[in-house]
mmCIF file of C-alpha atoms in Angstrom:
data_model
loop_
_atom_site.group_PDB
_atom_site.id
_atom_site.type_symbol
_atom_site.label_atom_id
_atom_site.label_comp_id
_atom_site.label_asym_id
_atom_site.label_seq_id
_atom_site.Cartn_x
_atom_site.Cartn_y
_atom_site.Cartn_z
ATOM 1 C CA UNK A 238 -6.248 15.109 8.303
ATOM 2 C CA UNK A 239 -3.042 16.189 6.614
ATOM 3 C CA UNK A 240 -2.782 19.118 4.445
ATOM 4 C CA UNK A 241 -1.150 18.970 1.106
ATOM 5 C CA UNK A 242 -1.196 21.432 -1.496
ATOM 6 C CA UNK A 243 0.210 19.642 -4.244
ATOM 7 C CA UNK A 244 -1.924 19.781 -7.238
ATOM 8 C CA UNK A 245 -2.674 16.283 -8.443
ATOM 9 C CA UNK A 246 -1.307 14.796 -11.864
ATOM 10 C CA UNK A 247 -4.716 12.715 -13.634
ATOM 11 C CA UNK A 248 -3.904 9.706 -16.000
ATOM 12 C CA UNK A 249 -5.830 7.541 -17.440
ATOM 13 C CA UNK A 250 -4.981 3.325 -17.483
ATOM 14 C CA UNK A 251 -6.380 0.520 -19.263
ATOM 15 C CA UNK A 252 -9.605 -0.549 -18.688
ATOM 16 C CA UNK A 253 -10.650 3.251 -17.630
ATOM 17 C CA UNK A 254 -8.832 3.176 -14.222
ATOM 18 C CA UNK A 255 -7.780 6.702 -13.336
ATOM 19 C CA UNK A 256 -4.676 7.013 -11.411
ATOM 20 C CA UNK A 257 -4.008 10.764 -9.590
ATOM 21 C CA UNK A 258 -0.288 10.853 -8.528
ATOM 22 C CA UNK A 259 1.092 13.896 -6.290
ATOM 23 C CA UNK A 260 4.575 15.127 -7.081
ATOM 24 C CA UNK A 261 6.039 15.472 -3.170
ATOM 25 C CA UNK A 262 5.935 13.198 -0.475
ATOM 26 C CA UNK A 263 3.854 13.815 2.267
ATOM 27 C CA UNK A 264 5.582 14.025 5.543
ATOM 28 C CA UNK A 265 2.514 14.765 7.811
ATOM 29 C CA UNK A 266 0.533 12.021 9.714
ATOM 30 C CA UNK A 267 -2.263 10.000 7.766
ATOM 31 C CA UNK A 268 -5.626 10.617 6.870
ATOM 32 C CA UNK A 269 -7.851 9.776 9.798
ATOM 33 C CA UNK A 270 -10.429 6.411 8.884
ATOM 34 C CA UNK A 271 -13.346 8.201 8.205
ATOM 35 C CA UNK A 272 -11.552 10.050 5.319
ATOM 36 C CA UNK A 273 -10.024 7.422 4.131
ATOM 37 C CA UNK A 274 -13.112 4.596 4.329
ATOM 38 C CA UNK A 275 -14.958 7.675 2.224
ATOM 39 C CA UNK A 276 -12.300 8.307 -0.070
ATOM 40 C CA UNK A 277 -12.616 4.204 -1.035
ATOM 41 C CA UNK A 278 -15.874 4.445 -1.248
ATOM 42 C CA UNK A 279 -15.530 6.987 -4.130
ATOM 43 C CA UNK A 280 -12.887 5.330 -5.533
ATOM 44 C CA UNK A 281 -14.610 1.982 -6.019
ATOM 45 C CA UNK A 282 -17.021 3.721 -8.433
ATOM 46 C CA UNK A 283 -16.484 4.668 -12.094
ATOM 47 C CA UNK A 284 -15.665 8.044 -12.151
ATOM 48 C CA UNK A 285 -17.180 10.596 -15.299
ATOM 49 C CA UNK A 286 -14.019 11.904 -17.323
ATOM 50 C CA UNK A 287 -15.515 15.378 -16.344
ATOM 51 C CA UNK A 288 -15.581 14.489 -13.003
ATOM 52 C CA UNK A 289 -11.877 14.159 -12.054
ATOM 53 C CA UNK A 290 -11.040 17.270 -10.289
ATOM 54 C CA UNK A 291 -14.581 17.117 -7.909
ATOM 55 C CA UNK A 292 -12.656 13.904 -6.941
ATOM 56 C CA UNK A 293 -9.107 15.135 -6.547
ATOM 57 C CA UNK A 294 -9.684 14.807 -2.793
ATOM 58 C CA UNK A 295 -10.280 11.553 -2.501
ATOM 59 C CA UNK A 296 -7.487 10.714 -4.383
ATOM 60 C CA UNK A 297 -5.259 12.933 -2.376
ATOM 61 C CA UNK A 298 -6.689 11.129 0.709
ATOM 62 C CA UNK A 299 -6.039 7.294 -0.946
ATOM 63 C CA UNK A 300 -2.240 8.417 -1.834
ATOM 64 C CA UNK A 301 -2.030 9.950 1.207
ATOM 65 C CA UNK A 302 -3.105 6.339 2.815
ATOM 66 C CA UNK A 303 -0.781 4.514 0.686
ATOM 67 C CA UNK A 304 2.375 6.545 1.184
ATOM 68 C CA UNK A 305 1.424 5.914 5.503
ATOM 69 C CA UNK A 306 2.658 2.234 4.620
ATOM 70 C CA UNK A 307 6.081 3.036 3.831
ATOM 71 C CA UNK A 308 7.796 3.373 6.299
ATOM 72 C CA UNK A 309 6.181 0.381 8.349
ATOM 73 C CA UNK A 310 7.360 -1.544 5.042
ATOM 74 C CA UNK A 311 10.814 -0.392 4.872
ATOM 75 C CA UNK A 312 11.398 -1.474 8.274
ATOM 76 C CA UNK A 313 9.844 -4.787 7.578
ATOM 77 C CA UNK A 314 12.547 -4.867 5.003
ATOM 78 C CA UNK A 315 15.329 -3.822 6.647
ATOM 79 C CA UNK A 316 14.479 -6.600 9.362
ATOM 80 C CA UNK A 317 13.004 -9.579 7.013
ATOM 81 C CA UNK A 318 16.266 -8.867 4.665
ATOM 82 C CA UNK A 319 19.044 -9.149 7.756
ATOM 83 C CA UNK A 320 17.542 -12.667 8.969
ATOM 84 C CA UNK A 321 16.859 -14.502 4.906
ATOM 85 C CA UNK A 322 20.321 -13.302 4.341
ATOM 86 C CA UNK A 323 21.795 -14.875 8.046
ATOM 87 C CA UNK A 324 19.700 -18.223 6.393
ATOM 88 C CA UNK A 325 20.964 -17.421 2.797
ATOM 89 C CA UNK A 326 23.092 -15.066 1.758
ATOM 90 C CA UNK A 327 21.696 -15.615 -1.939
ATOM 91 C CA UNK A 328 17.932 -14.741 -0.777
ATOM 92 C CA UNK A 329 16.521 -12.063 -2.942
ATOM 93 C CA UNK A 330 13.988 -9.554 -0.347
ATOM 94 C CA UNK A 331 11.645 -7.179 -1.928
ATOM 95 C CA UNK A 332 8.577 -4.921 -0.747
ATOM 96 C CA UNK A 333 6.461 -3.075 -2.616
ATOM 97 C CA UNK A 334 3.644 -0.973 -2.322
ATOM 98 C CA UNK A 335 0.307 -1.580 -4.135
ATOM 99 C CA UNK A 336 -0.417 0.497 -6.703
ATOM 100 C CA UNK A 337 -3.515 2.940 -6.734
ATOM 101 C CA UNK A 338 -5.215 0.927 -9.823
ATOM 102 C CA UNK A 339 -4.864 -2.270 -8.310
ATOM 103 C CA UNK A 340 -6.256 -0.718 -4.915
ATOM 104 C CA UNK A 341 -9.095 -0.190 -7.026
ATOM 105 C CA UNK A 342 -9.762 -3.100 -9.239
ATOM 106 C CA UNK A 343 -9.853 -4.991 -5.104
ATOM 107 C CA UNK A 344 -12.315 -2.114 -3.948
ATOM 108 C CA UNK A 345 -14.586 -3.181 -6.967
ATOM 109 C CA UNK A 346 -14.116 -6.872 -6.938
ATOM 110 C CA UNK A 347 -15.075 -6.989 -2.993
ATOM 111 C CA UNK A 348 -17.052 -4.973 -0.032
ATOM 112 C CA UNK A 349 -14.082 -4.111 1.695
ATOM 113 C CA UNK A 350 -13.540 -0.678 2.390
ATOM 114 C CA UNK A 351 -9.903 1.556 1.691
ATOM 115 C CA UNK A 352 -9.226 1.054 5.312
ATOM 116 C CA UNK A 353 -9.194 -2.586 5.800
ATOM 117 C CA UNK A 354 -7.401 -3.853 2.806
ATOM 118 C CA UNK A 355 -4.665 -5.468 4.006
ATOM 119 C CA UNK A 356 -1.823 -5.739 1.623
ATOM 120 C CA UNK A 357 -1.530 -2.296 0.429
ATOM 121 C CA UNK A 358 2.085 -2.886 1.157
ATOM 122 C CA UNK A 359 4.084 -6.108 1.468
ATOM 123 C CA UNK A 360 7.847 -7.759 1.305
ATOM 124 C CA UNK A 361 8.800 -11.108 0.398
ATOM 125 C CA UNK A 362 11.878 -13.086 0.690
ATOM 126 C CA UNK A 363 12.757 -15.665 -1.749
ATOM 127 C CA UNK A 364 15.164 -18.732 -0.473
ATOM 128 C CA UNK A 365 16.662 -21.440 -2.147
ATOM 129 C CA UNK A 366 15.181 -23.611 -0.374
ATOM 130 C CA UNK A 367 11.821 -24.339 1.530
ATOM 131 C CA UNK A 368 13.523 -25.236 4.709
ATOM 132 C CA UNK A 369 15.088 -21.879 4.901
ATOM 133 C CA UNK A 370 11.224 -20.639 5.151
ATOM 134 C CA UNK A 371 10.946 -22.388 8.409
ATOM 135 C CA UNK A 372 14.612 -20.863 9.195
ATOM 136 C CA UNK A 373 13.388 -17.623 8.604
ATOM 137 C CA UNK A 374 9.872 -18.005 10.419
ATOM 138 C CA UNK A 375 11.845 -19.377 13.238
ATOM 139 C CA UNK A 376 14.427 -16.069 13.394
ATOM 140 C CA UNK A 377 10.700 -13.961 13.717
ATOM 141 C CA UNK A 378 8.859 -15.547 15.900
ATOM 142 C CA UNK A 379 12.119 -15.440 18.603
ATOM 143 C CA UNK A 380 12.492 -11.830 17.729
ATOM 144 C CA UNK A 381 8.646 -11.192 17.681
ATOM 145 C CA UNK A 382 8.084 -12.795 21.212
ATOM 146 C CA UNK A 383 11.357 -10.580 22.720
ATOM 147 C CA UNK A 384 9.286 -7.774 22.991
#
């Protein structure tokens, strides 16, 4: 697992969801799947206001999993942006990562576990029109089958 000594900031968000952020970027490799299936596991619960720092950890260990997803994202980015622009030059591309509150609203609403949720990150590209979808799908699936 990665080691990060970065003390975590604590806030507090509507409807009682506790957010920890860390200050710098961790460069190291992700948390390994056990850690981070436990950390959800922790997270999905209602955590005690006195309770917080015995839970740093896990929090550490959900950023941690988070931040993993990107760089896989930017590069989706990078490439989704360069072939909706060669179908549109007006489309608008975007990617975003989920925040750690909505990570946990999903880890309450269902049984999934941190590990398999999968839209923690995600891009979009928005066209004029919905034949430059098919454009676009078309540009990918030729690229995706090069390799």
């Amino acid at each position: 697992m990665a080691s990060h000594t970065t003390s975590p900031t604590l806030s507090r968000e509507a409807g009682g969801i506790i957010d920890v952020r860390f200050a710098e970027p961790n460069v190291m490799a992700p948390p390994d799947r056990q850690a981070v299936i436990a950390a959800g596991a922790v997270l999905r619960e209602r955590i005690p206001a006195d309770d917080y720092s015995a839970q740093a950890e896990h929090f550490r260990v959900a950023h941690e999993w988070r931040e993993a997803h990107l760089l896989p994202m930017h590069r989706m980015l990078i490439g989704l942006s360069g072939r909706a622009r060669a179908v549109s030059p007006n489309a608008i591309v975007a990617g975003r990562i989920k925040r750690l509150s909505s990570i946990r609203k999903k880890l309450r609403r269902s049984r999934i576990n941190l590990w398999d949720i999968q839209d923690i990150a995600g891009v979009r590209a928005i066209v004029p029109h919905i034949e430059d979808v098919a454009r676009i799908d078309r540009k990918s699936t030729r690229l995706n089958s090069s390799h």
